[in-house]
Amino acid sequence: KAILCCKSSHARRCLLYYQLLFPDTRFYVAPSDTEGISRENWHRTEQGIQTVLGEMERCGNQFHQIIRDIKDSED
């Protein structure tokens, strides 16, 4: 078991990476709201929108390559 403490906006990507690297571990995520950006209000400011949607883009871009690498290693 492990506790992941990170910025709220990084929590999803953080969890995905750790689950990939440590598949037999159970993770508990303890996100921290920083810069006034939270789960409830991120969509109300330009900074919040840029932070959260930028993080979503990074997740997609990074995991596309990781998934391709895994697929190639299995072939």
PDB file of N, CA and C in Angstrom:
ATOM      1  N   LYS A   1       0.851  -1.174   0.000  1.00  0.00           N
ATOM      2  CA  LYS A   1       0.000   0.000   0.000  1.00  0.00           C
ATOM      3  C   LYS A   1       0.895   1.233   0.000  1.00  0.00           C
ATOM      4  N   ALA A   2       0.381   2.295  -0.662  1.00  0.00           N
ATOM      5  CA  ALA A   2       1.140   3.544  -0.718  1.00  0.00           C
ATOM      6  C   ALA A   2       0.178   4.720  -0.787  1.00  0.00           C
ATOM      7  N   ILE A   3       0.615   5.833  -0.269  1.00  0.00           N
ATOM      8  CA  ILE A   3      -0.139   7.085  -0.338  1.00  0.00           C
ATOM      9  C   ILE A   3       0.588   8.008  -1.298  1.00  0.00           C
ATOM     10  N   LEU A   4      -0.124   8.525  -2.275  1.00  0.00           N
ATOM     11  CA  LEU A   4       0.443   9.481  -3.212  1.00  0.00           C
ATOM     12  C   LEU A   4      -0.057  10.873  -2.853  1.00  0.00           C
ATOM     13  N   CYS A   5       0.848  11.763  -2.534  1.00  0.00           N
ATOM     14  CA  CYS A   5       0.507  13.162  -2.252  1.00  0.00           C
ATOM     15  C   CYS A   5       1.037  14.006  -3.402  1.00  0.00           C
ATOM     16  N   CYS A   6       0.151  14.738  -4.041  1.00  0.00           N
ATOM     17  CA  CYS A   6       0.552  15.550  -5.181  1.00  0.00           C
ATOM     18  C   CYS A   6      -0.488  16.644  -5.397  1.00  0.00           C
ATOM     19  N   LYS A   7      -0.168  17.561  -6.306  1.00  0.00           N
ATOM     20  CA  LYS A   7      -1.144  18.583  -6.672  1.00  0.00           C
ATOM     21  C   LYS A   7      -2.387  17.904  -7.244  1.00  0.00           C
ATOM     22  N   SER A   8      -3.517  18.477  -6.972  1.00  0.00           N
ATOM     23  CA  SER A   8      -4.777  17.908  -7.481  1.00  0.00           C
ATOM     24  C   SER A   8      -4.736  17.717  -8.990  1.00  0.00           C
ATOM     25  N   SER A   9      -4.194  18.699  -9.687  1.00  0.00           N
ATOM     26  CA  SER A   9      -4.188  18.618 -11.149  1.00  0.00           C
ATOM     27  C   SER A   9      -3.254  17.529 -11.662  1.00  0.00           C
ATOM     28  N   HIS A  10      -2.303  17.077 -10.856  1.00  0.00           N
ATOM     29  CA  HIS A  10      -1.374  16.023 -11.268  1.00  0.00           C
ATOM     30  C   HIS A  10      -1.795  14.636 -10.801  1.00  0.00           C
ATOM     31  N   ALA A  11      -2.851  14.552 -10.018  1.00  0.00           N
ATOM     32  CA  ALA A  11      -3.207  13.299  -9.352  1.00  0.00           C
ATOM     33  C   ALA A  11      -3.465  12.153 -10.326  1.00  0.00           C
ATOM     34  N   ARG A  12      -4.179  12.380 -11.381  1.00  0.00           N
ATOM     35  CA  ARG A  12      -4.504  11.312 -12.331  1.00  0.00           C
ATOM     36  C   ARG A  12      -3.238  10.765 -12.983  1.00  0.00           C
ATOM     37  N   ARG A  13      -2.397  11.667 -13.487  1.00  0.00           N
ATOM     38  CA  ARG A  13      -1.176  11.220 -14.170  1.00  0.00           C
ATOM     39  C   ARG A  13      -0.242  10.520 -13.183  1.00  0.00           C
ATOM     40  N   CYS A  14      -0.141  11.052 -11.997  1.00  0.00           N
ATOM     41  CA  CYS A  14       0.683  10.447 -10.960  1.00  0.00           C
ATOM     42  C   CYS A  14       0.215   9.016 -10.670  1.00  0.00           C
ATOM     43  N   LEU A  15      -1.067   8.856 -10.470  1.00  0.00           N
ATOM     44  CA  LEU A  15      -1.621   7.534 -10.181  1.00  0.00           C
ATOM     45  C   LEU A  15      -1.376   6.575 -11.348  1.00  0.00           C
ATOM     46  N   LEU A  16      -1.590   7.015 -12.562  1.00  0.00           N
ATOM     47  CA  LEU A  16      -1.384   6.159 -13.728  1.00  0.00           C
ATOM     48  C   LEU A  16       0.055   5.663 -13.811  1.00  0.00           C
ATOM     49  N   TYR A  17       1.011   6.571 -13.602  1.00  0.00           N
ATOM     50  CA  TYR A  17       2.416   6.171 -13.644  1.00  0.00           C
ATOM     51  C   TYR A  17       2.747   5.168 -12.550  1.00  0.00           C
ATOM     52  N   TYR A  18       2.337   5.443 -11.335  1.00  0.00           N
ATOM     53  CA  TYR A  18       2.659   4.539 -10.243  1.00  0.00           C
ATOM     54  C   TYR A  18       1.973   3.180 -10.411  1.00  0.00           C
ATOM     55  N   GLN A  19       0.753   3.165 -10.908  1.00  0.00           N
ATOM     56  CA  GLN A  19       0.085   1.891 -11.165  1.00  0.00           C
ATOM     57  C   GLN A  19       0.814   1.100 -12.247  1.00  0.00           C
ATOM     58  N   LEU A  20       1.354   1.795 -13.222  1.00  0.00           N
ATOM     59  CA  LEU A  20       2.103   1.143 -14.285  1.00  0.00           C
ATOM     60  C   LEU A  20       3.405   0.547 -13.735  1.00  0.00           C
ATOM     61  N   LEU A  21       4.091   1.293 -12.894  1.00  0.00           N
ATOM     62  CA  LEU A  21       5.385   0.854 -12.369  1.00  0.00           C
ATOM     63  C   LEU A  21       5.280  -0.153 -11.233  1.00  0.00           C
ATOM     64  N   PHE A  22       4.214  -0.061 -10.454  1.00  0.00           N
ATOM     65  CA  PHE A  22       4.027  -0.927  -9.293  1.00  0.00           C
ATOM     66  C   PHE A  22       2.627  -1.554  -9.328  1.00  0.00           C
ATOM     67  N   PRO A  23       2.398  -2.477 -10.256  1.00  0.00           N
ATOM     68  CA  PRO A  23       1.043  -2.997 -10.474  1.00  0.00           C
ATOM     69  C   PRO A  23       0.458  -3.772  -9.294  1.00  0.00           C
ATOM     70  N   ASP A  24       1.262  -4.256  -8.389  1.00  0.00           N
ATOM     71  CA  ASP A  24       0.748  -5.027  -7.258  1.00  0.00           C
ATOM     72  C   ASP A  24       0.529  -4.177  -6.013  1.00  0.00           C
ATOM     73  N   THR A  25       0.621  -2.866  -6.163  1.00  0.00           N
ATOM     74  CA  THR A  25       0.474  -1.950  -5.032  1.00  0.00           C
ATOM     75  C   THR A  25      -0.896  -1.296  -5.059  1.00  0.00           C
ATOM     76  N   ARG A  26      -1.483  -1.165  -3.898  1.00  0.00           N
ATOM     77  CA  ARG A  26      -2.756  -0.430  -3.768  1.00  0.00           C
ATOM     78  C   ARG A  26      -2.420   1.009  -3.393  1.00  0.00           C
ATOM     79  N   PHE A  27      -2.910   1.962  -4.182  1.00  0.00           N
ATOM     80  CA  PHE A  27      -2.582   3.367  -3.973  1.00  0.00           C
ATOM     81  C   PHE A  27      -3.772   4.136  -3.425  1.00  0.00           C
ATOM     82  N   TYR A  28      -3.469   5.030  -2.517  1.00  0.00           N
ATOM     83  CA  TYR A  28      -4.428   5.995  -2.000  1.00  0.00           C
ATOM     84  C   TYR A  28      -3.911   7.358  -2.412  1.00  0.00           C
ATOM     85  N   VAL A  29      -4.745   8.140  -3.060  1.00  0.00           N
ATOM     86  CA  VAL A  29      -4.325   9.444  -3.548  1.00  0.00           C
ATOM     87  C   VAL A  29      -4.822  10.518  -2.585  1.00  0.00           C
ATOM     88  N   ALA A  30      -3.886  11.372  -2.158  1.00  0.00           N
ATOM     89  CA  ALA A  30      -4.207  12.486  -1.269  1.00  0.00           C
ATOM     90  C   ALA A  30      -3.847  13.772  -2.011  1.00  0.00           C
ATOM     91  N   PRO A  31      -4.739  14.243  -2.889  1.00  0.00           N
ATOM     92  CA  PRO A  31      -4.427  15.441  -3.670  1.00  0.00           C
ATOM     93  C   PRO A  31      -4.457  16.697  -2.808  1.00  0.00           C
ATOM     94  N   SER A  32      -3.616  17.636  -3.198  1.00  0.00           N
ATOM     95  CA  SER A  32      -3.539  18.908  -2.487  1.00  0.00           C
ATOM     96  C   SER A  32      -3.955  20.021  -3.433  1.00  0.00           C
ATOM     97  N   ASP A  33      -4.933  20.808  -3.026  1.00  0.00           N
ATOM     98  CA  ASP A  33      -5.359  21.941  -3.839  1.00  0.00           C
ATOM     99  C   ASP A  33      -4.335  23.062  -3.679  1.00  0.00           C
ATOM    100  N   THR A  34      -3.775  23.490  -4.802  1.00  0.00           N
ATOM    101  CA  THR A  34      -2.768  24.544  -4.793  1.00  0.00           C
ATOM    102  C   THR A  34      -3.172  25.648  -5.752  1.00  0.00           C
ATOM    103  N   GLU A  35      -2.590  26.780  -5.576  1.00  0.00           N
ATOM    104  CA  GLU A  35      -2.826  27.920  -6.471  1.00  0.00           C
ATOM    105  C   GLU A  35      -4.305  28.264  -6.572  1.00  0.00           C
ATOM    106  N   GLY A  36      -5.091  27.883  -5.577  1.00  0.00           N
ATOM    107  CA  GLY A  36      -6.517  28.190  -5.586  1.00  0.00           C
ATOM    108  C   GLY A  36      -7.320  27.370  -6.570  1.00  0.00           C
ATOM    109  N   ILE A  37      -6.698  26.330  -7.146  1.00  0.00           N
ATOM    110  CA  ILE A  37      -7.375  25.481  -8.125  1.00  0.00           C
ATOM    111  C   ILE A  37      -7.808  24.210  -7.415  1.00  0.00           C
ATOM    112  N   SER A  38      -9.103  23.922  -7.470  1.00  0.00           N
ATOM    113  CA  SER A  38      -9.620  22.722  -6.820  1.00  0.00           C
ATOM    114  C   SER A  38     -10.541  21.975  -7.778  1.00  0.00           C
ATOM    115  N   ARG A  39     -10.949  20.812  -7.355  1.00  0.00           N
ATOM    116  CA  ARG A  39     -11.865  19.985  -8.136  1.00  0.00           C
ATOM    117  C   ARG A  39     -13.181  20.721  -8.402  1.00  0.00           C
ATOM    118  N   GLU A  40     -13.586  21.525  -7.448  1.00  0.00           N
ATOM    119  CA  GLU A  40     -14.872  22.216  -7.556  1.00  0.00           C
ATOM    120  C   GLU A  40     -14.817  23.492  -8.396  1.00  0.00           C
ATOM    121  N   ASN A  41     -13.627  24.141  -8.507  1.00  0.00           N
ATOM    122  CA  ASN A  41     -13.623  25.459  -9.140  1.00  0.00           C
ATOM    123  C   ASN A  41     -12.702  25.605 -10.344  1.00  0.00           C
ATOM    124  N   TRP A  42     -12.024  24.554 -10.768  1.00  0.00           N
ATOM    125  CA  TRP A  42     -11.010  24.682 -11.806  1.00  0.00           C
ATOM    126  C   TRP A  42     -11.530  25.333 -13.082  1.00  0.00           C
ATOM    127  N   HIS A  43     -12.791  25.112 -13.392  1.00  0.00           N
ATOM    128  CA  HIS A  43     -13.379  25.593 -14.648  1.00  0.00           C
ATOM    129  C   HIS A  43     -13.821  27.057 -14.596  1.00  0.00           C
ATOM    130  N   ARG A  44     -13.611  27.710 -13.479  1.00  0.00           N
ATOM    131  CA  ARG A  44     -14.088  29.091 -13.314  1.00  0.00           C
ATOM    132  C   ARG A  44     -13.051  30.159 -13.637  1.00  0.00           C
ATOM    133  N   THR A  45     -11.795  29.773 -13.801  1.00  0.00           N
ATOM    134  CA  THR A  45     -10.748  30.747 -14.118  1.00  0.00           C
ATOM    135  C   THR A  45      -9.938  30.266 -15.304  1.00  0.00           C
ATOM    136  N   GLU A  46      -9.336  31.196 -16.010  1.00  0.00           N
ATOM    137  CA  GLU A  46      -8.486  30.841 -17.146  1.00  0.00           C
ATOM    138  C   GLU A  46      -7.294  30.012 -16.675  1.00  0.00           C
ATOM    139  N   GLN A  47      -6.713  30.376 -15.542  1.00  0.00           N
ATOM    140  CA  GLN A  47      -5.580  29.620 -15.006  1.00  0.00           C
ATOM    141  C   GLN A  47      -5.996  28.181 -14.678  1.00  0.00           C
ATOM    142  N   GLY A  48      -7.153  28.028 -14.073  1.00  0.00           N
ATOM    143  CA  GLY A  48      -7.645  26.693 -13.744  1.00  0.00           C
ATOM    144  C   GLY A  48      -7.894  25.852 -14.985  1.00  0.00           C
ATOM    145  N   ILE A  49      -8.509  26.447 -15.963  1.00  0.00           N
ATOM    146  CA  ILE A  49      -8.795  25.737 -17.219  1.00  0.00           C
ATOM    147  C   ILE A  49      -7.497  25.311 -17.891  1.00  0.00           C
ATOM    148  N   GLN A  50      -6.542  26.241 -17.998  1.00  0.00           N
ATOM    149  CA  GLN A  50      -5.259  25.929 -18.629  1.00  0.00           C
ATOM    150  C   GLN A  50      -4.512  24.834 -17.871  1.00  0.00           C
ATOM    151  N   THR A  51      -4.538  24.898 -16.554  1.00  0.00           N
ATOM    152  CA  THR A  51      -3.838  23.912 -15.732  1.00  0.00           C
ATOM    153  C   THR A  51      -4.429  22.525 -15.913  1.00  0.00           C
ATOM    154  N   VAL A  52      -5.729  22.413 -15.773  1.00  0.00           N
ATOM    155  CA  VAL A  52      -6.372  21.096 -15.827  1.00  0.00           C
ATOM    156  C   VAL A  52      -6.370  20.525 -17.242  1.00  0.00           C
ATOM    157  N   LEU A  53      -6.737  21.318 -18.220  1.00  0.00           N
ATOM    158  CA  LEU A  53      -6.762  20.789 -19.585  1.00  0.00           C
ATOM    159  C   LEU A  53      -5.358  20.518 -20.107  1.00  0.00           C
ATOM    160  N   GLY A  54      -4.395  21.337 -19.686  1.00  0.00           N
ATOM    161  CA  GLY A  54      -2.999  21.071 -20.043  1.00  0.00           C
ATOM    162  C   GLY A  54      -2.530  19.752 -19.475  1.00  0.00           C
ATOM    163  N   GLU A  55      -2.923  19.458 -18.254  1.00  0.00           N
ATOM    164  CA  GLU A  55      -2.566  18.187 -17.628  1.00  0.00           C
ATOM    165  C   GLU A  55      -3.219  17.020 -18.368  1.00  0.00           C
ATOM    166  N   MET A  56      -4.452  17.197 -18.804  1.00  0.00           N
ATOM    167  CA  MET A  56      -5.126  16.142 -19.570  1.00  0.00           C
ATOM    168  C   MET A  56      -4.383  15.873 -20.882  1.00  0.00           C
ATOM    169  N   GLU A  57      -3.934  16.929 -21.543  1.00  0.00           N
ATOM    170  CA  GLU A  57      -3.169  16.762 -22.778  1.00  0.00           C
ATOM    171  C   GLU A  57      -1.880  16.002 -22.518  1.00  0.00           C
ATOM    172  N   ARG A  58      -1.172  16.350 -21.441  1.00  0.00           N
ATOM    173  CA  ARG A  58       0.072  15.661 -21.114  1.00  0.00           C
ATOM    174  C   ARG A  58      -0.186  14.185 -20.816  1.00  0.00           C
ATOM    175  N   CYS A  59      -1.269  13.889 -20.116  1.00  0.00           N
ATOM    176  CA  CYS A  59      -1.616  12.484 -19.854  1.00  0.00           C
ATOM    177  C   CYS A  59      -1.785  11.729 -21.158  1.00  0.00           C
ATOM    178  N   GLY A  60      -2.564  12.272 -22.044  1.00  0.00           N
ATOM    179  CA  GLY A  60      -2.810  11.614 -23.329  1.00  0.00           C
ATOM    180  C   GLY A  60      -1.538  11.434 -24.125  1.00  0.00           C
ATOM    181  N   ASN A  61      -0.759  12.494 -24.248  1.00  0.00           N
ATOM    182  CA  ASN A  61       0.471  12.416 -25.038  1.00  0.00           C
ATOM    183  C   ASN A  61       1.450  11.408 -24.454  1.00  0.00           C
ATOM    184  N   GLN A  62       1.681  11.445 -23.172  1.00  0.00           N
ATOM    185  CA  GLN A  62       2.653  10.553 -22.551  1.00  0.00           C
ATOM    186  C   GLN A  62       2.179   9.107 -22.549  1.00  0.00           C
ATOM    187  N   PHE A  63       0.924   8.876 -22.283  1.00  0.00           N
ATOM    188  CA  PHE A  63       0.448   7.504 -22.207  1.00  0.00           C
ATOM    189  C   PHE A  63       0.232   6.870 -23.568  1.00  0.00           C
ATOM    190  N   HIS A  64       0.019   7.678 -24.599  1.00  0.00           N
ATOM    191  CA  HIS A  64      -0.023   7.105 -25.944  1.00  0.00           C
ATOM    192  C   HIS A  64       1.297   6.398 -26.226  1.00  0.00           C
ATOM    193  N   GLN A  65       2.401   7.068 -25.935  1.00  0.00           N
ATOM    194  CA  GLN A  65       3.713   6.482 -26.209  1.00  0.00           C
ATOM    195  C   GLN A  65       3.983   5.287 -25.309  1.00  0.00           C
ATOM    196  N   ILE A  66       3.633   5.370 -24.052  1.00  0.00           N
ATOM    197  CA  ILE A  66       3.853   4.258 -23.127  1.00  0.00           C
ATOM    198  C   ILE A  66       3.078   3.022 -23.579  1.00  0.00           C
ATOM    199  N   ILE A  67       1.829   3.217 -23.965  1.00  0.00           N
ATOM    200  CA  ILE A  67       1.004   2.098 -24.417  1.00  0.00           C
ATOM    201  C   ILE A  67       1.575   1.492 -25.701  1.00  0.00           C
ATOM    202  N   ARG A  68       2.028   2.340 -26.603  1.00  0.00           N
ATOM    203  CA  ARG A  68       2.666   1.822 -27.842  1.00  0.00           C
ATOM    204  C   ARG A  68       3.909   1.007 -27.504  1.00  0.00           C
ATOM    205  N   ASP A  69       4.741   1.502 -26.572  1.00  0.00           N
ATOM    206  CA  ASP A  69       5.951   0.787 -26.184  1.00  0.00           C
ATOM    207  C   ASP A  69       5.618  -0.569 -25.568  1.00  0.00           C
ATOM    208  N   ILE A  70       4.603  -0.610 -24.738  1.00  0.00           N
ATOM    209  CA  ILE A  70       4.188  -1.882 -24.129  1.00  0.00           C
ATOM    210  C   ILE A  70       3.714  -2.849 -25.208  1.00  0.00           C
ATOM    211  N   LYS A  71       2.889  -2.348 -26.115  1.00  0.00           N
ATOM    212  CA  LYS A  71       2.371  -3.182 -27.210  1.00  0.00           C
ATOM    213  C   LYS A  71       3.534  -3.727 -28.038  1.00  0.00           C
ATOM    214  N   ASP A  72       4.495  -2.859 -28.396  1.00  0.00           N
ATOM    215  CA  ASP A  72       5.634  -3.295 -29.210  1.00  0.00           C
ATOM    216  C   ASP A  72       6.481  -4.345 -28.495  1.00  0.00           C
ATOM    217  N   SER A  73       6.621  -4.231 -27.182  1.00  0.00           N
ATOM    218  CA  SER A  73       7.427  -5.202 -26.442  1.00  0.00           C
ATOM    219  C   SER A  73       6.741  -6.556 -26.341  1.00  0.00           C
ATOM    220  N   GLU A  74       5.412  -6.567 -26.478  1.00  0.00           N
ATOM    221  CA  GLU A  74       4.657  -7.822 -26.411  1.00  0.00           C
ATOM    222  C   GLU A  74       4.606  -8.529 -27.758  1.00  0.00           C
ATOM    223  N   ASP A  75       4.838  -7.784 -28.835  1.00  0.00           N
ATOM    224  CA  ASP A  75       4.776  -8.376 -30.200  1.00  0.00           C
ATOM    225  C   ASP A  75       6.005  -9.192 -30.512  1.00  0.00           C
TER     226      ASP A  75
END
